[in-house]
Coordinates of C-alpha atoms (C1' of nucleotides) in Angstrom, one line a residue:
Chain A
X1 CA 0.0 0.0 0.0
X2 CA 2.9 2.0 0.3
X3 CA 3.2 2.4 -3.8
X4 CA 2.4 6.3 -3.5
X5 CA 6.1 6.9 -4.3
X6 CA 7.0 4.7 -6.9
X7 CA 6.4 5.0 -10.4
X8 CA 3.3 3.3 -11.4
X9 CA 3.2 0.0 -13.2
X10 CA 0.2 -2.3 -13.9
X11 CA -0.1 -5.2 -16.0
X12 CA -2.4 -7.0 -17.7
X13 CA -2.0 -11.1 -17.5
X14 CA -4.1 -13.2 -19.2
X15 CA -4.1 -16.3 -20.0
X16 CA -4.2 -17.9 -23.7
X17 CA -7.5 -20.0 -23.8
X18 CA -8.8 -17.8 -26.3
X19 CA -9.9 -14.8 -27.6
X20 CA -10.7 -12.1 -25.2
X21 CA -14.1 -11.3 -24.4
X22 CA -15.4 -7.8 -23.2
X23 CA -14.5 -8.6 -19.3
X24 CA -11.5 -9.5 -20.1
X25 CA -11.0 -6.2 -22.1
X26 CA -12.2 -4.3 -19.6
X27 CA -9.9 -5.4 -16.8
X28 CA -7.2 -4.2 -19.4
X29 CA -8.8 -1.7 -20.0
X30 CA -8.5 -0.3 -16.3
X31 CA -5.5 -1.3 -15.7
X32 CA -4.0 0.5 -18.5
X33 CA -6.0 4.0 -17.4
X34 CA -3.9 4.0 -14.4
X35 CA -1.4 3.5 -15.9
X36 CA -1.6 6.0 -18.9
X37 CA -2.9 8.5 -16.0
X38 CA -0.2 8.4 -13.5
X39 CA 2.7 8.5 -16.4
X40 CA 3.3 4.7 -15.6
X41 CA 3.9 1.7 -17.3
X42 CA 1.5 -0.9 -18.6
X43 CA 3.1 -4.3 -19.3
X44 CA 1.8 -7.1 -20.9
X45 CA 2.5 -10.6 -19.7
X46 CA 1.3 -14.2 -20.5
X47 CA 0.2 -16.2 -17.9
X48 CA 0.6 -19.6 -19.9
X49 CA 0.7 -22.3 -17.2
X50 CA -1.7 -24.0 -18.1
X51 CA -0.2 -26.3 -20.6
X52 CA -4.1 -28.4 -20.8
X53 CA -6.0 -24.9 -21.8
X54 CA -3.7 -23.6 -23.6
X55 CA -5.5 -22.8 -27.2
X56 CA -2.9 -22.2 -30.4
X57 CA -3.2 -18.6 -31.4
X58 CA -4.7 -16.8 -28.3
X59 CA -1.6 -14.8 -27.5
X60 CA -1.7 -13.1 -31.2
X61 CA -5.6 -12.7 -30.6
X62 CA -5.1 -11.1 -27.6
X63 CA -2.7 -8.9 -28.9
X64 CA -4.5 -8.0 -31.7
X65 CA -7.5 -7.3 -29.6
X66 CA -5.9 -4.9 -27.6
X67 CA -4.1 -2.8 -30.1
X68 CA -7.9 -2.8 -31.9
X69 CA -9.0 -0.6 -28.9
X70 CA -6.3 1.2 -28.2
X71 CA -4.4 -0.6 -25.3
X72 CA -0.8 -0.2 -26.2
X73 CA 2.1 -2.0 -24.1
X74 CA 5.2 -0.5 -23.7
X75 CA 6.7 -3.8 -21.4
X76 CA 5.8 -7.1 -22.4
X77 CA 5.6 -9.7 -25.1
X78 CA 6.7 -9.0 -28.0
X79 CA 8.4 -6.1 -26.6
X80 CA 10.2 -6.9 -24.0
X81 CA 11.7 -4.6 -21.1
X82 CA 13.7 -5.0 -17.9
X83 CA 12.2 -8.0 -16.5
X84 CA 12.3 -10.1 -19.5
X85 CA 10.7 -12.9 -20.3
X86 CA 6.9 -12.0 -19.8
X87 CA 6.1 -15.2 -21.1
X88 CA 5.5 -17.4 -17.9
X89 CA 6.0 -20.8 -19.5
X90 CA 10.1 -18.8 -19.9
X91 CA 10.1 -18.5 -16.9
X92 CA 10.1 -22.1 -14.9
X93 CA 13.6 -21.1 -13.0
X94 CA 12.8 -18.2 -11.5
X95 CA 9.6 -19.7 -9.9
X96 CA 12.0 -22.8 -8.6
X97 CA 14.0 -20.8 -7.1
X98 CA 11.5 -18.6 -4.9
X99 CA 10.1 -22.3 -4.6
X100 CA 13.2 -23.4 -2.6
X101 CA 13.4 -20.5 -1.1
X102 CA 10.0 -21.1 0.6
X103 CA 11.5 -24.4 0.9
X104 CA 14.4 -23.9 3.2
X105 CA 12.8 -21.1 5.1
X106 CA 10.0 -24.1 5.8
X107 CA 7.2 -22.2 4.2
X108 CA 6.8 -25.2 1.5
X109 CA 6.7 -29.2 1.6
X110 CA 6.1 -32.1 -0.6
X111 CA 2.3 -33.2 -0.6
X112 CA 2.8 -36.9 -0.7
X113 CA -0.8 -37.7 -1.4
X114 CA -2.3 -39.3 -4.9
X115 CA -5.2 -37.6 -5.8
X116 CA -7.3 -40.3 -4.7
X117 CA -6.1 -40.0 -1.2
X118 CA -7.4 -35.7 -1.7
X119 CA -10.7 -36.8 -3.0
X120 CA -11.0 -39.3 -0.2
X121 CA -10.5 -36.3 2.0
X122 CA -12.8 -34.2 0.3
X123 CA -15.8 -36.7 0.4
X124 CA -14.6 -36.8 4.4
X125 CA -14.9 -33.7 4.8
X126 CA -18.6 -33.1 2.9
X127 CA -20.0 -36.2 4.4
X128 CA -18.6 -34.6 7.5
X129 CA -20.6 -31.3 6.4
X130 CA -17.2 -29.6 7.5
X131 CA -15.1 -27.5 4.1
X132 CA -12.6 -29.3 3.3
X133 CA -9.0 -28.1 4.7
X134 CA -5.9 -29.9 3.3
X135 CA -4.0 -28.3 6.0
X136 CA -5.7 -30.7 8.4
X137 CA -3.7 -33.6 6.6
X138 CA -0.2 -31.9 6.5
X139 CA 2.0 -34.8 6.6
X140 CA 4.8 -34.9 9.9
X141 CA 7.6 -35.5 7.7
X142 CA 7.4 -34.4 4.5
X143 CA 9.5 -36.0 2.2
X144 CA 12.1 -33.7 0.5
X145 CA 10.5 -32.0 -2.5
X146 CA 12.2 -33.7 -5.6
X147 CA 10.0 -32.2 -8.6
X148 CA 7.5 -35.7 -8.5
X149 CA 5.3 -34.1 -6.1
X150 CA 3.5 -31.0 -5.8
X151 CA 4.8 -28.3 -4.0
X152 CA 2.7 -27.0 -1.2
X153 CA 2.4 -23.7 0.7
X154 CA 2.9 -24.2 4.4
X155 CA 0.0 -21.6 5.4
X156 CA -0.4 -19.5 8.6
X157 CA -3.9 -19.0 8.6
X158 CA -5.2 -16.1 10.2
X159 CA -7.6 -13.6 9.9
X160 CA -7.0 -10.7 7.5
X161 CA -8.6 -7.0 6.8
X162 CA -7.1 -5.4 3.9
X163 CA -8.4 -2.0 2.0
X164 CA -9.1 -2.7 -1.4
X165 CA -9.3 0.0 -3.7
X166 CA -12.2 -0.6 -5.7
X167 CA -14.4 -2.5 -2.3
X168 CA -13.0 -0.8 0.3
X169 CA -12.8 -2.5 3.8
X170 CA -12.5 -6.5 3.3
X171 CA -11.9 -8.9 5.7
X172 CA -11.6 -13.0 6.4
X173 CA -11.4 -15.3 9.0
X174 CA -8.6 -18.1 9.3
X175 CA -11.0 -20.9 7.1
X176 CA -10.4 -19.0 4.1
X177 CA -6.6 -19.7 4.4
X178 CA -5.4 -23.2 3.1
X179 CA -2.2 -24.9 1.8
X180 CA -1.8 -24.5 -1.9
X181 CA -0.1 -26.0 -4.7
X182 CA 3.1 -23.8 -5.5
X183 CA 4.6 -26.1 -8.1
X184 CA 2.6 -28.9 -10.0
X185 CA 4.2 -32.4 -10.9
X186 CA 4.5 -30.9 -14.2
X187 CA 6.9 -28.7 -13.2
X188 CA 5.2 -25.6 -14.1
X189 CA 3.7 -23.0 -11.0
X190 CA -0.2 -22.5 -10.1
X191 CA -0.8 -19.0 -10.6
X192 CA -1.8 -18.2 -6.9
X193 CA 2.5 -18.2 -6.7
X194 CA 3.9 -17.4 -10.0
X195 CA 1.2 -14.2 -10.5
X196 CA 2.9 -12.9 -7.1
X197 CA 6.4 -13.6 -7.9
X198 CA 6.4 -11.7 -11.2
X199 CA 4.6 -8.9 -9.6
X200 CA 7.1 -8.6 -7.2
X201 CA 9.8 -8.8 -9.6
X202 CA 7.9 -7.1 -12.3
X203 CA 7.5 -3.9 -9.5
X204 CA 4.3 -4.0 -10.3
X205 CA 2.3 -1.2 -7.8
X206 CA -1.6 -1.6 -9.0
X207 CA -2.9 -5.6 -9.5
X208 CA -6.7 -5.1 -11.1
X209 CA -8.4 -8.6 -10.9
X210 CA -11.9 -9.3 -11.2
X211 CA -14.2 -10.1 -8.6
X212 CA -13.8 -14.0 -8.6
X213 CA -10.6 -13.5 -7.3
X214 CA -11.7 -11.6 -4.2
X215 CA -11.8 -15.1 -2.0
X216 CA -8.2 -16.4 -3.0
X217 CA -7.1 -12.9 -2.0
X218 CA -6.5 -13.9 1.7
X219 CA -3.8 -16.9 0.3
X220 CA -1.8 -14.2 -1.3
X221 CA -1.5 -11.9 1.5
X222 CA -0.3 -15.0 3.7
X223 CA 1.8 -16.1 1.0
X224 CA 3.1 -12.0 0.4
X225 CA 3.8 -12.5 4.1
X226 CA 6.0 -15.9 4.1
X227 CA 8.0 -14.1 1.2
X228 CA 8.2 -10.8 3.0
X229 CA 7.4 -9.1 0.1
X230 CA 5.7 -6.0 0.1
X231 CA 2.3 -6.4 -1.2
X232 CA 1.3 -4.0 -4.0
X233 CA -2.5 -2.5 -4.1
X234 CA -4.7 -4.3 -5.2
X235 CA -7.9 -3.9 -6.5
X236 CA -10.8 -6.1 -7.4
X237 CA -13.3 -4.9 -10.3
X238 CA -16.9 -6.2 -10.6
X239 CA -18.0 -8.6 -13.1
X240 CA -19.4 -7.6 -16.3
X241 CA -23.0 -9.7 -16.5
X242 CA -24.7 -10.7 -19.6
X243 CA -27.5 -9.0 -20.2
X244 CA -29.9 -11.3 -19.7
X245 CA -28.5 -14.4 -17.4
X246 CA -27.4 -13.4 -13.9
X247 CA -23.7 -14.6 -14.3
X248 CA -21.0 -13.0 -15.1
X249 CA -19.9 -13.1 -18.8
X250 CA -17.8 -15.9 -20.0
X251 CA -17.5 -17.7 -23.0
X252 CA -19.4 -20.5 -22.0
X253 CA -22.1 -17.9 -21.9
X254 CA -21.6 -16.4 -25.3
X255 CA -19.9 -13.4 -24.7
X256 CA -18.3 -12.0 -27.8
X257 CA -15.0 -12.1 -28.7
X258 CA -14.3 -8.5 -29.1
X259 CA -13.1 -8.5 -32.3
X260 CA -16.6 -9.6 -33.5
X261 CA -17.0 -6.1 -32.3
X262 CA -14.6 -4.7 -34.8
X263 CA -15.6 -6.8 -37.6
X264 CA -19.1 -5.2 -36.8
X265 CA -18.6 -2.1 -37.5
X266 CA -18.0 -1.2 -34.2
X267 CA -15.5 1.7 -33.1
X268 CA -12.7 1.1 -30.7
X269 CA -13.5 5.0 -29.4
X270 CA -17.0 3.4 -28.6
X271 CA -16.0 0.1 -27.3
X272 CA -13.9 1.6 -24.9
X273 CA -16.1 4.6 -24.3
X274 CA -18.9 1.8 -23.1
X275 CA -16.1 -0.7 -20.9
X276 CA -15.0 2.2 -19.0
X277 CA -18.4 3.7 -18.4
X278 CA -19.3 -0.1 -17.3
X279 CA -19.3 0.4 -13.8
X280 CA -17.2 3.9 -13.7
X281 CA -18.6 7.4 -13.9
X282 CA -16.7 10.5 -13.4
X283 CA -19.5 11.8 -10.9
X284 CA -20.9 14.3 -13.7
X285 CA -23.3 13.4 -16.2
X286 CA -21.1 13.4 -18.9
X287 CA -21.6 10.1 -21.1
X288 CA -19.1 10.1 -23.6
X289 CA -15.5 10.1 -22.9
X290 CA -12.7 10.7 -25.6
X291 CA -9.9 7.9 -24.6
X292 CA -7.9 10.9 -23.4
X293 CA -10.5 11.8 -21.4
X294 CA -10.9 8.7 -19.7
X295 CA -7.3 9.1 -18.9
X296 CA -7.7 12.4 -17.7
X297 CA -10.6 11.8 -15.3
X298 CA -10.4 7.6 -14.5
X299 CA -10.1 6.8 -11.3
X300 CA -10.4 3.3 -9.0
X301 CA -12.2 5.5 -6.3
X302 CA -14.8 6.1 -8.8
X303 CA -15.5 2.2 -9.4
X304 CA -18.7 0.6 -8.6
X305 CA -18.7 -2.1 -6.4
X306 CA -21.5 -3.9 -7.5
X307 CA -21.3 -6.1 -11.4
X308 CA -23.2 -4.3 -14.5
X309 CA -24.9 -5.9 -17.5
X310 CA -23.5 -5.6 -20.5
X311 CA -26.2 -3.5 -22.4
X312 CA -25.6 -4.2 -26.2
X313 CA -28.2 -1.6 -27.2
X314 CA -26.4 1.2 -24.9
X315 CA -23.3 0.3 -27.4
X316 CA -24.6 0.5 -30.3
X317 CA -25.9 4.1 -29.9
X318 CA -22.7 5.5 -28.2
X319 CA -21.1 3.9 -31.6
X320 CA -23.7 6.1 -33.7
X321 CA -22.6 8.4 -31.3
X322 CA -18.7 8.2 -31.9
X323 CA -19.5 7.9 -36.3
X324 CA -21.1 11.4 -36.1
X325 CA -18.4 12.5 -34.2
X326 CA -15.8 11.1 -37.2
X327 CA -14.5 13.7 -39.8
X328 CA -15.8 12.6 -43.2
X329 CA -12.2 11.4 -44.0
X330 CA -11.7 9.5 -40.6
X331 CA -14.8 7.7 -41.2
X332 CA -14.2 7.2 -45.0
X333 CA -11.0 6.0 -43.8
X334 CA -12.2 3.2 -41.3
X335 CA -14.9 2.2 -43.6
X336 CA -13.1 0.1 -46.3
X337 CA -13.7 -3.2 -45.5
X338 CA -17.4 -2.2 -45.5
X339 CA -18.6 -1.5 -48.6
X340 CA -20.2 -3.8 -51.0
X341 CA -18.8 -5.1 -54.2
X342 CA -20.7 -3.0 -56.0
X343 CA -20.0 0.5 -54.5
X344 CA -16.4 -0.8 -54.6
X345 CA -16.4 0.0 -58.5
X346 CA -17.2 3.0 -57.6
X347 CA -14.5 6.1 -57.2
X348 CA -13.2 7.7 -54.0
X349 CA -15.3 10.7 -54.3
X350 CA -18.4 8.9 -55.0
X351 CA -18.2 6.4 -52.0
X352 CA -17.6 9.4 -50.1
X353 CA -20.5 11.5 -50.9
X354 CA -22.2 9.0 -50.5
X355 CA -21.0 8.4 -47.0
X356 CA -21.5 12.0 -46.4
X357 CA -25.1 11.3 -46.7
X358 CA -25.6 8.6 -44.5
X359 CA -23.3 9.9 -41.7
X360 CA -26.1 10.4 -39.8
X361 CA -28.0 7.0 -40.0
X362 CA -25.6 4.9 -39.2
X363 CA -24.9 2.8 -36.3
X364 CA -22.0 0.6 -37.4
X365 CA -19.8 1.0 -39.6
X366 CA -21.8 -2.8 -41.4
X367 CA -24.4 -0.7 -42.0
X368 CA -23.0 1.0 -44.8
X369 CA -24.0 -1.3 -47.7
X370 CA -28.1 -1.6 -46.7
X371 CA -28.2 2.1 -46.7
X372 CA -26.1 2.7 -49.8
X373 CA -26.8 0.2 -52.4
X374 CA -29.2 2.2 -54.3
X375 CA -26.4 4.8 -55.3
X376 CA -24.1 1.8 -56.9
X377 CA -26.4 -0.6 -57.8
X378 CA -29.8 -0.6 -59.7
X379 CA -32.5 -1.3 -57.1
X380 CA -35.4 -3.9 -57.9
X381 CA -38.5 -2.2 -58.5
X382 CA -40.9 -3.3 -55.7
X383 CA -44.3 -1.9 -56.7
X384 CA -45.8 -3.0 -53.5
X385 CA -44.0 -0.5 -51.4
X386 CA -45.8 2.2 -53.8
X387 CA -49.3 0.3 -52.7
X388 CA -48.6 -0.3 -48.9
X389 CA -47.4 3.3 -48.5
X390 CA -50.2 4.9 -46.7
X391 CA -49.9 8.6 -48.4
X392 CA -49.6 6.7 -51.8
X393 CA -52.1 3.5 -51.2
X394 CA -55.0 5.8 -52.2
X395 CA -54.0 7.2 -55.5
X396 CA -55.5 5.9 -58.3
X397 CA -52.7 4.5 -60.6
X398 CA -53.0 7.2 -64.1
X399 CA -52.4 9.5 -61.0
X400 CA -49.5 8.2 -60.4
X401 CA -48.5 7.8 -63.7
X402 CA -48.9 11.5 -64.5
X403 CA -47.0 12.7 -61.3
X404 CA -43.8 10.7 -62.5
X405 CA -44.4 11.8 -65.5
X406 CA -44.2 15.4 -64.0
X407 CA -41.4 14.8 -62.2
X408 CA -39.1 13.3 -64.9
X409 CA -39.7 16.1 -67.3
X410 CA -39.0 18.9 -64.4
X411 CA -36.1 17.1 -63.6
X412 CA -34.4 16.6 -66.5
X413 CA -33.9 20.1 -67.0
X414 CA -32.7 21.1 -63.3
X415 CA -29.6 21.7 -62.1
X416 CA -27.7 18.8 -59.8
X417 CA -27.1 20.4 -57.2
X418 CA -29.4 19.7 -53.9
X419 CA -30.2 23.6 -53.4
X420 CA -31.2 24.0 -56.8
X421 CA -33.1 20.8 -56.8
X422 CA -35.0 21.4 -53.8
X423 CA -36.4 24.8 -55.8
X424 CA -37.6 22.2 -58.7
X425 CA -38.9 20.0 -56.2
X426 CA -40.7 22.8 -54.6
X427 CA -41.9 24.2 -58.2
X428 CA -42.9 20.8 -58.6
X429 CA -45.2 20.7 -55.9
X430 CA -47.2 24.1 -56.9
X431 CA -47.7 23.1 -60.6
X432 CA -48.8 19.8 -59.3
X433 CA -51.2 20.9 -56.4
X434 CA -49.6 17.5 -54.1
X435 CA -48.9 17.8 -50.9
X436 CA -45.0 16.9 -50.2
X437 CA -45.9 13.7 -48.5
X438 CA -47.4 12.2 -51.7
X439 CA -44.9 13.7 -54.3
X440 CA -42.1 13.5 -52.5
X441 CA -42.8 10.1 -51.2
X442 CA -43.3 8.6 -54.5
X443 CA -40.5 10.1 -56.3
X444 CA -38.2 8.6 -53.2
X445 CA -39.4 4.9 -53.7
X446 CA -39.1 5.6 -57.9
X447 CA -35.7 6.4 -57.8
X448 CA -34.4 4.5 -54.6
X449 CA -36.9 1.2 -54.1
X450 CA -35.6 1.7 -50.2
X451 CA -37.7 1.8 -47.1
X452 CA -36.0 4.7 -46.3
X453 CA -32.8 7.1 -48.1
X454 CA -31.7 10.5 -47.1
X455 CA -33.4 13.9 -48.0
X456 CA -34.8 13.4 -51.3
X457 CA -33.0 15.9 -53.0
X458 CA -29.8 15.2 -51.6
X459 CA -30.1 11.7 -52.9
X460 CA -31.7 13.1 -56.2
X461 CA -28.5 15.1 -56.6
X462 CA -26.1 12.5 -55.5
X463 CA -27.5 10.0 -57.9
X464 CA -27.4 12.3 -60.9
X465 CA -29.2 13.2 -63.9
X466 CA -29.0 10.1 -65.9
X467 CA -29.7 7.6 -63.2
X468 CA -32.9 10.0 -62.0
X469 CA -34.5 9.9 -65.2
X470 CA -34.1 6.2 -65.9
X471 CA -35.2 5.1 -63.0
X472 CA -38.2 7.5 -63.4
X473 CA -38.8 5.9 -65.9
X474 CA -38.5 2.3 -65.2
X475 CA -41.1 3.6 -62.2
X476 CA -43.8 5.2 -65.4
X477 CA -43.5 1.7 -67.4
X478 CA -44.3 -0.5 -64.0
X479 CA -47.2 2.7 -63.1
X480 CA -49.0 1.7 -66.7
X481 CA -48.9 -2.4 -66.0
Chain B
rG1 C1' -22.7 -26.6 3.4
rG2 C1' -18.2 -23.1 4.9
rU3 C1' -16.1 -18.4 3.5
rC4 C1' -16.7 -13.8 1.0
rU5 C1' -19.0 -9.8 -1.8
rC6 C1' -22.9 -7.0 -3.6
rA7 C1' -28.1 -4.4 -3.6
rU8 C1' -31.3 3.3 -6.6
rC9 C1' -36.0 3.3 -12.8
rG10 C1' -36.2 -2.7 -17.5
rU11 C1' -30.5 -1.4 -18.2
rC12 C1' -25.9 1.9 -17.1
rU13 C1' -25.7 5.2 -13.2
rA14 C1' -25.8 10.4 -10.0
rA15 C1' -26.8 12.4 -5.3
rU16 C1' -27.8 13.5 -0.1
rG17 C1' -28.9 12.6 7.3
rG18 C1' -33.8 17.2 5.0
rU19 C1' -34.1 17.1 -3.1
rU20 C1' -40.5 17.1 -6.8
rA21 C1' -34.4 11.1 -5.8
rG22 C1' -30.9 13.8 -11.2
rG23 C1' -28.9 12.1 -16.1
rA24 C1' -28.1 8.4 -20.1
rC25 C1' -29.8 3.9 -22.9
rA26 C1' -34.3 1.4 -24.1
rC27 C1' -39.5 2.3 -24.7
rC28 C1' -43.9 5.7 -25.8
rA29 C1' -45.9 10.4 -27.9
rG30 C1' -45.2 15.1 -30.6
rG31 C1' -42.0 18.5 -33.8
rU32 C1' -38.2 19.3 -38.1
rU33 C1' -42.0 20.1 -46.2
rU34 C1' -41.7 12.3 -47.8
rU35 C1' -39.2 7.7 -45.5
rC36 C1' -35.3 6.1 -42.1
rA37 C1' -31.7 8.2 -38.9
rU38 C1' -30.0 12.5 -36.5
rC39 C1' -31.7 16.6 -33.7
rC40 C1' -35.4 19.1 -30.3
rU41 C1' -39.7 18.7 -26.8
rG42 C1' -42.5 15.8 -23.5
rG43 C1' -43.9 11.0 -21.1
rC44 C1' -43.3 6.2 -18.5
rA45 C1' -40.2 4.3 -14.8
rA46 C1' -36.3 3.2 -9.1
rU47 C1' -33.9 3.8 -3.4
rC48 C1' -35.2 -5.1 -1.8
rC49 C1' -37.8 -6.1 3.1
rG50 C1' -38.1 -5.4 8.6
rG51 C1' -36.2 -3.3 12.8
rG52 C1' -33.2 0.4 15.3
rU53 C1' -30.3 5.5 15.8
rU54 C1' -32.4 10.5 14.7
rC55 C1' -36.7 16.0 14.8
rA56 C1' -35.6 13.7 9.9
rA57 C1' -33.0 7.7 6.9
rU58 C1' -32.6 6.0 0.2
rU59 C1' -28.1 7.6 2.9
rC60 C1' -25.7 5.3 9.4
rC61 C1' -26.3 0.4 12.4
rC62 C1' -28.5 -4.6 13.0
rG63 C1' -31.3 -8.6 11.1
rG64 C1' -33.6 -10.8 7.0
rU65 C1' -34.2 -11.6 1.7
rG66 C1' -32.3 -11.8 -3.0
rA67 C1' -28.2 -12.2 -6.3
rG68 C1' -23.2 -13.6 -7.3
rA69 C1' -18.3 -15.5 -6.4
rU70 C1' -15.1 -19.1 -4.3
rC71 C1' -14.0 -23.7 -1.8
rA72 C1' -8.6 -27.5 -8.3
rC73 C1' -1.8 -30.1 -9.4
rC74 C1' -7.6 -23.5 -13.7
rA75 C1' -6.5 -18.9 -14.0

RNA sequence: GGUCUCAUCGUCUAAUGGUUAGGACACCAGGUUUUCAUCCUGGCAAUCCGGGUUCAAUUCCCGGUGAGAUCACCA
């Protein structure tokens, strides 16, 4: 707790056993605000013990998924730094040697026991209705600890109160403190003692974990203890729930890999906008937070206590939010990989015009090629959407007929440009006598066949003379069926 | 079952020992010469329950209830 001094360093340490989902993210996420916000360091390391879970790929997904949104390491894999390696599976000496070390000062023994003599414990134990404590079976003589057994912690259970940053006052009685595996017969660490070894030698001064954490806490302060190693702060964040079940998100439970996220259209400025704002507020009512911002103004303090849902449709309008907040070159920029085939025949310019029009409508960035087709491709002619429209379902057809008419011939002499168009439009509508909703309505679905398309002489001018007055046509020839 | 944590509108949240309990999303209704979206206006909607402390409790305390986590040679 005494970190106040020291430059900052937090770290994010997962696991590889897949992608990342948005929990995940958001732990990161935190950890790298302090970070960022204190002038710190944010290190990345892999906490790859597991040699069973392990899934082939995961690190380059999780790096990839960070660097989406933003989360840039300066220490770490890949990139290495003064406490090199940050892959944990490199790192099977070290751990041996703080091992021994617990060892010889008789903090650690050799558990002699199969796993059949554990269970047999176990089933003791709940047949007993007592919890199971394998510190009631500590052999008198351990063997000496050769690498064929597991390596267990020699526990001093007590009871513990601790301030956490994000819960505040926690505390625990002596149950919650049992002998732990150190070292498995594998020869690789648990990661109740590699995780503190590495933060100790990694100086790290801020460990974020989430909440499921919060009851193994108590083993790492005893264990912080036998080591005599000052423990850093450590803070527990809330879960993120799904929105609809009452756990917390996991895979199992079909959270999203974030980079679904991406490949939907989403922006990393929104993504992260929405995991900070999941369960942190900066006490104003302020909603939408540039990433510097969030720097600026994050703070542990500030972190609810209690787990949030993970409200997709709260998302998706911050990401309208964050596309209207895009330059028209920004967003042109991001939105390559979102056009159709069609539109991609198209030039620059146009696909950015076009863009310009639907700035406003979109939500993601995959919305692009439903509300743009009608500019690159010709749309189907759908006379039904003429007869369900309710301004238009009344008129009798040579009515119709005779208002397209009107329109093609005043539009193929008017100027392409969406202020003089308007005036023909609105010239339209006096030699006419039709109220905008009728003329306007129809003239939208002749030239568009789209439930619905920006201001109509925007799109009138954006489509351009010649597409205007075949379509127009196409629309008279179906009107006379 | 043991241990631990949490609890304000449907959702994310603000606030305070005295407020008409505020904002945002969602939803509903109206407005902006058509539609959809944006934008604007309005509406609906919450302090889990019971005790205590207090002139006053959503806020502090206790007890319930509910929800969640954990109890691995997983992290």
């Amino acid at each position: 707790m005494n970190s106040d001094q020291l430059p900052i360093r937090t770290r994010f340490a997962p696991s590889p056993t897949g992608f990342m989902h948005v929990g995940g993210v958001r732990t990161a996420l935190f950890a790298w605000l302090i970070a960022q916000k204190n002038n710190g360091t944010f290190i990345l390391r892999i906490e790859d013990t597991d040699k069973s879970r392990e899934v082939e790929g995961s690190i380059a997904q999780i790096e990839k998924s960070l660097k989406w949104l933003g989360i840039n390491w300066t220490e770490g894999i890949n990139i290495g730094g003064p406490y090199t390696p940050y892959l944990q599976s490199e790192r099977l000496d070290i751990y041996k040697t703080w091992a021994q070390k617990l060892v010889e000062s008789g903090r650690a023994y050799a558990d002699p026991y199969t796993q059949a003599e554990l269970e047999q414990f176990r089933n003791d134990a709940i047949a007993n209705k007592k919890a199971f404590l394998y510190r009631d079976h500590r052999p008198e003589n351990p063997s000496v600890w050769d690498g064929t057994m597991p390596l267990r912690f020699k526990s001093d259970p007590k009871s513990y109160k601790w301030t956490d940053a994000v819960m505040g006052e926690l505390s625990t009685g002596p149950e919650a403190i049992d002998d732990f595996v150190l070292i498995k017969t594998d020869g690789y660490p648990t990661y109740n003692f590699c995780h503190i070894v590495d933060d100790m030698l990694m100086q790290i001064t801020h460990v974020l974990r989430s909440q499921e954490f919060i009851s193994s806490t108590p083993k790492f302060l005893n264990l912080y203890e036998a080591m005599d190693i000052q423990r850093p702060v450590l803070a527990t964040l809330p879960f993120v729930m799904a929105i609809d079940g009452k756990k917390k998100l996991g895979k199992r439970d079909g959270a999203k890999d974030i980079l679904e996220y991406a490949a939907e259209g989403y922006l990393p400025e929104a993504m992260m906008n929405f995991l900070a704002t999941l369960g942190w507020n900066d006490g104003t009512e302020q909603e939408l937070f540039a990433p510097s911002e969030l720097i600026e103004k994050f703070s542990l303090e500030r972190v609810q206590k209690s787990p949030a849902r993970f409200d997709e449709k709260r998302l998706l309008w911050m990401n309208g939010q964050w596309i209207r907040k895009l330059s028209l070159d920004d967003l042109y920029a991001r939105s390559t990989n979102f056009w159709s085939d069609a539109a991609n025949t198209a030039g620059d310019d146009a696909k950015k015009l076009v863009l310009s029009l639907v700035q406003d409508r979109l939500k993601t960035l995959s919305d692009i090629p439903l509300l743009t087709s009608y500019f690159f491709d010709e749309p189907t002619a759908e006379w039904s959407m003429i007869e369900d429209n309710k301004q238009l379902n009344n008129i009798p057809r040579d009515e119709i007929t005779s208002m397209l008419e009107a329109a093609k011939t005043a539009l193929s002499n008017a100027n392409y440009d969406a202020d003089s168009l308007q005036q023909t439009l609105n010239t339209l509508l006096e030699t006419t006598g039709q109220k905008p909703g009728i003329l306007f309505s129809l003239v939208r679905l002749a030239v568009s066949w789209a439930p619905f398309s920006p201001a109509l002489n925007e799109t009138l001018a954006t489509l351009g003379h010649d597409k205007v007055q075949s379509r127009l046509q196409v629309a008279i020839n179906i009107s006379k069926e």
